[in-house]
Amino acid sequence: MFKSFVRVVAVLAIVALALPALAKPVSKSVKLLQSAKVGTTQLDTGEYKLLIDADKVTIQKGKTVVATVNCRWEKRDTRAERNAYVVGPNGDLQEFRFAGDNWVLVLGGQ
């Protein structure tokens, strides 16, 4: 009985460790209407692709990676009416909001 329990726990542990590796990054497209900074990188206006993978987001313009930064998801009380982003007073890109979603992607920190 104890050996069966140990085997079940071992299998569950292996599955738990493998699940994050199986998860695919979330891909979102955004359009910046004003330039903004991500870390030390200046992003010009235009179309960008966000590849969100756990606690990191990779920002691409075309096929070129322009920035990678830490991120986290935060839940808000209301859903965003449209895609939007927040730029701080010093020009830093702070968060992305996605239409119909009440989860916001917050950049930096951690």
Coordinates of N, CA and C in Angstrom, one line a residue:
M1 N 0.8 -1.2 0.0 CA 0.0 0.0 0.0 C 0.9 1.2 0.0
F2 N 1.9 1.3 0.9 CA 2.8 2.5 0.9 C 3.5 2.7 -0.4
K3 N 4.0 1.6 -1.0 CA 4.7 1.7 -2.3 C 3.8 2.3 -3.4
S4 N 2.5 1.9 -3.4 CA 1.6 2.4 -4.4 C 1.4 3.9 -4.1
F5 N 1.3 4.3 -2.9 CA 1.1 5.7 -2.6 C 2.4 6.5 -3.0
V6 N 3.5 6.0 -2.8 CA 4.8 6.7 -3.2 C 4.8 6.8 -4.7
R7 N 4.4 5.7 -5.4 CA 4.4 5.8 -6.9 C 3.4 6.8 -7.4
V8 N 2.2 6.9 -6.8 CA 1.3 7.9 -7.2 C 1.8 9.3 -7.0
V9 N 2.4 9.5 -5.9 CA 2.9 10.9 -5.6 C 4.1 11.2 -6.5
A10 N 4.9 10.2 -6.8 CA 6.0 10.5 -7.8 C 5.5 10.8 -9.2
V11 N 4.5 10.1 -9.6 CA 3.9 10.4 -10.9 C 3.2 11.8 -11.0
L12 N 2.5 12.1 -9.9 CA 1.9 13.4 -9.8 C 3.0 14.5 -9.8
A13 N 4.0 14.3 -9.1 CA 5.1 15.3 -9.1 C 5.7 15.5 -10.5
I14 N 5.9 14.4 -11.2 CA 6.5 14.5 -12.6 C 5.5 15.3 -13.5
V15 N 4.3 15.0 -13.4 CA 3.3 15.7 -14.2 C 3.2 17.1 -13.9
A16 N 3.3 17.5 -12.6 CA 3.2 18.9 -12.2 C 4.5 19.6 -12.7
L17 N 5.6 19.0 -12.7 CA 6.8 19.7 -13.2 C 6.8 19.8 -14.7
A18 N 6.1 18.9 -15.4 CA 6.1 18.9 -16.9 C 5.1 19.8 -17.5
L19 N 4.0 20.2 -16.7 CA 2.9 21.0 -17.3 C 3.4 22.4 -17.7
P20 N 4.2 23.1 -16.9 CA 4.7 24.4 -17.4 C 5.5 24.3 -18.7
A21 N 6.2 23.2 -18.9 CA 7.0 23.0 -20.2 C 6.0 22.8 -21.4
L22 N 4.9 22.3 -21.1 CA 3.9 22.0 -22.2 C 3.1 23.2 -22.6
A23 N 3.0 24.2 -21.7 CA 2.2 25.4 -21.9 C 2.9 26.3 -23.0
K24 N 2.1 26.7 -24.0 CA 2.6 27.6 -25.0 C 2.5 29.0 -24.6
P25 N 3.4 29.8 -25.1 CA 3.3 31.3 -24.8 C 2.0 31.8 -25.4
V26 N 1.4 32.8 -24.7 CA 0.3 33.5 -25.2 C 0.8 34.6 -26.2
S27 N 0.1 34.7 -27.4 CA 0.5 35.7 -28.4 C -0.5 36.7 -28.5
K28 N -0.2 38.0 -28.4 CA -1.1 39.1 -28.6 C -0.5 40.1 -29.6
S29 N -1.3 40.8 -30.4 CA -0.8 41.8 -31.2 C -1.3 43.2 -30.7
V30 N -0.4 44.2 -30.7 CA -0.8 45.5 -30.2 C -0.3 46.5 -31.2
K31 N -0.9 47.7 -31.1 CA -0.5 48.8 -32.0 C -0.2 50.0 -31.0
L32 N 1.0 50.5 -31.1 CA 1.4 51.6 -30.3 C 1.1 52.9 -31.1
L33 N 0.3 53.8 -30.5 CA 0.1 55.1 -31.2 C 1.0 56.2 -30.8
Q34 N 1.8 55.9 -29.8 CA 2.8 56.8 -29.3 C 4.0 56.0 -28.9
S35 N 5.2 56.6 -29.0 CA 6.4 55.9 -28.6 C 6.4 55.7 -27.1
A36 N 7.1 54.7 -26.7 CA 7.2 54.4 -25.2 C 8.5 53.6 -25.0
K37 N 8.9 53.6 -23.7 CA 10.1 52.8 -23.3 C 9.7 51.5 -22.6
V38 N 10.5 50.5 -22.9 CA 10.4 49.2 -22.1 C 11.8 49.0 -21.6
G39 N 12.1 49.2 -20.3 CA 13.4 49.1 -19.8 C 14.3 50.2 -20.5
T40 N 15.3 49.8 -21.1 CA 16.2 50.8 -21.8 C 15.9 50.9 -23.3
T41 N 14.9 50.1 -23.8 CA 14.5 50.1 -25.2 C 13.4 51.1 -25.5
Q42 N 13.6 51.9 -26.5 CA 12.6 52.8 -27.0 C 11.8 52.1 -28.1
L43 N 10.5 52.1 -27.9 CA 9.6 51.5 -28.9 C 8.9 52.6 -29.7
D44 N 9.1 52.6 -31.0 CA 8.4 53.6 -31.8 C 7.0 53.2 -32.1
T45 N 6.2 54.1 -32.6 CA 4.8 53.8 -33.0 C 4.8 52.6 -34.0
G46 N 3.7 51.9 -34.0 CA 3.6 50.8 -34.9 C 3.0 49.5 -34.3
E47 N 3.0 48.5 -35.1 CA 2.5 47.2 -34.7 C 3.6 46.3 -34.0
Y48 N 3.2 45.7 -32.9 CA 4.1 44.8 -32.2 C 3.4 43.5 -31.8
K49 N 4.2 42.5 -31.7 CA 3.6 41.2 -31.2 C 4.2 40.9 -29.8
L50 N 3.3 40.5 -28.9 CA 3.7 40.2 -27.5 C 3.7 38.7 -27.4
L51 N 4.8 38.0 -27.0 CA 4.8 36.6 -26.7 C 5.0 36.5 -25.2
I52 N 3.9 36.2 -24.5 CA 3.8 36.1 -23.0 C 4.0 34.7 -22.6
D53 N 5.1 34.5 -21.8 CA 5.4 33.2 -21.3 C 5.7 33.2 -19.8
A54 N 4.7 32.8 -19.1 CA 4.8 32.8 -17.6 C 5.1 34.2 -17.1
D55 N 6.3 34.5 -16.6 CA 6.6 35.8 -16.0 C 7.5 36.7 -16.9
K56 N 7.5 36.4 -18.2 CA 8.3 37.2 -19.1 C 7.5 37.4 -20.4
V57 N 7.7 38.6 -21.0 CA 7.1 39.0 -22.2 C 8.2 39.4 -23.2
T58 N 8.1 38.8 -24.4 CA 9.0 39.2 -25.5 C 8.3 40.0 -26.5
I59 N 8.8 41.2 -26.8 CA 8.1 42.1 -27.7 C 8.9 42.1 -29.0
Q60 N 8.1 41.8 -30.1 CA 8.7 41.7 -31.4 C 8.1 42.8 -32.3
K61 N 8.9 43.3 -33.2 CA 8.4 44.1 -34.3 C 8.8 43.4 -35.6
G62 N 7.8 42.9 -36.3 CA 8.0 42.0 -37.4 C 8.6 40.7 -36.8
K63 N 9.7 40.2 -37.3 CA 10.3 39.0 -36.7 C 11.5 39.3 -35.8
T64 N 11.7 40.6 -35.5 CA 12.8 41.0 -34.7 C 12.4 41.2 -33.3
V65 N 13.1 40.6 -32.3 CA 12.9 40.8 -30.9 C 13.5 42.1 -30.5
V66 N 12.7 43.0 -30.0 CA 13.1 44.4 -29.6 C 13.3 44.5 -28.1
A67 N 12.6 43.7 -27.3 CA 12.7 43.7 -25.9 C 12.2 42.5 -25.2
T68 N 12.7 42.2 -24.1 CA 12.2 41.1 -23.2 C 12.2 41.7 -21.8
V69 N 11.1 41.5 -21.1 CA 10.9 42.1 -19.8 C 10.0 41.2 -18.9
N70 N 10.3 41.3 -17.6 CA 9.4 40.6 -16.6 C 8.0 41.2 -16.7
C71 N 7.0 40.3 -16.4 CA 5.6 40.8 -16.4 C 4.8 39.9 -15.4
R72 N 3.6 40.3 -15.2 CA 2.7 39.5 -14.3 C 1.3 39.9 -14.7
W73 N 0.3 39.0 -14.5 CA -1.1 39.2 -14.8 C -1.7 39.7 -13.5
E74 N -2.6 40.7 -13.6 CA -3.4 41.2 -12.5 C -4.8 41.3 -12.9
K75 N -5.7 40.8 -12.1 CA -7.1 40.8 -12.3 C -7.7 42.2 -11.9
R76 N -8.6 42.7 -12.8 CA -9.3 44.0 -12.5 C -10.8 43.7 -12.3
D77 N -11.5 44.7 -11.7 CA -12.9 44.5 -11.5 C -13.7 44.6 -12.8
T78 N -13.3 45.3 -13.7 CA -14.1 45.5 -15.0 C -13.2 45.0 -16.2
R79 N -14.0 44.6 -17.2 CA -13.3 44.2 -18.4 C -13.0 45.4 -19.3
A80 N -11.9 45.3 -20.0 CA -11.5 46.3 -20.9 C -12.4 46.4 -22.1
E81 N -12.8 47.6 -22.5 CA -13.7 47.7 -23.7 C -13.0 47.5 -25.0
R82 N -11.7 47.8 -25.0 CA -10.8 47.7 -26.2 C -9.4 47.5 -25.8
N83 N -8.6 47.1 -26.7 CA -7.2 47.0 -26.5 C -6.6 48.4 -26.1
A84 N -5.8 48.4 -25.1 CA -5.2 49.7 -24.6 C -3.9 49.4 -23.9
Y85 N -3.1 50.5 -23.7 CA -1.9 50.4 -23.0 C -1.7 51.6 -22.1
V86 N -0.9 51.5 -21.1 CA -0.7 52.6 -20.1 C 0.8 53.0 -20.2
V87 N 1.0 54.3 -20.4 CA 2.4 54.8 -20.4 C 2.5 55.7 -19.2
G88 N 3.5 55.6 -18.4 CA 3.8 56.4 -17.2 C 4.3 57.8 -17.6
P89 N 4.4 58.6 -16.6 CA 4.8 60.0 -16.8 C 6.2 60.1 -17.4
N90 N 7.1 59.2 -17.2 CA 8.4 59.2 -17.8 C 8.6 58.5 -19.1
G91 N 7.4 58.1 -19.7 CA 7.4 57.4 -21.0 C 7.5 55.9 -20.9
D92 N 7.6 55.3 -19.7 CA 7.7 53.9 -19.6 C 6.3 53.2 -19.8
L93 N 6.4 52.1 -20.6 CA 5.2 51.3 -20.9 C 4.9 50.5 -19.6
Q94 N 3.7 50.7 -19.0 CA 3.5 50.0 -17.7 C 2.6 48.8 -17.8
E95 N 1.6 48.8 -18.7 CA 0.7 47.7 -18.8 C -0.1 47.7 -20.1
F96 N -0.6 46.5 -20.5 CA -1.4 46.3 -21.6 C -2.8 45.7 -21.1
R97 N -3.9 46.3 -21.7 CA -5.2 45.8 -21.4 C -5.8 45.3 -22.7
F98 N -6.5 44.2 -22.7 CA -7.0 43.5 -23.8 C -8.5 43.5 -23.8
A99 N -9.1 43.8 -25.0 CA -10.6 43.9 -25.2 C -11.3 42.7 -24.6
G100 N -12.3 42.9 -23.8 CA -13.2 41.8 -23.3 C -12.6 41.1 -22.1
D101 N -11.4 41.4 -21.7 CA -10.7 40.7 -20.6 C -10.5 41.6 -19.4
N102 N -10.6 41.0 -18.2 CA -10.4 41.7 -17.0 C -9.0 41.4 -16.4
W103 N -8.2 40.7 -17.1 CA -6.8 40.5 -16.7 C -5.9 41.5 -17.5
V104 N -5.0 42.1 -16.8 CA -4.1 43.2 -17.3 C -2.7 42.6 -17.2
L105 N -1.9 42.8 -18.3 CA -0.5 42.4 -18.3 C 0.3 43.6 -17.8
V106 N 0.9 43.5 -16.6 CA 1.7 44.5 -16.0 C 3.2 44.3 -16.3
L107 N 3.9 45.3 -16.8 CA 5.3 45.1 -17.2 C 6.2 45.5 -16.1
G108 N 7.4 44.9 -16.0 CA 8.4 45.2 -15.0 C 8.2 44.6 -13.7
G109 N 9.0 45.1 -12.8 CA 8.9 44.6 -11.4 C 9.5 43.2 -11.3
Q110 N 9.1 42.5 -10.2 CA 9.6 41.2 -9.9 C 11.1 41.1 -9.7

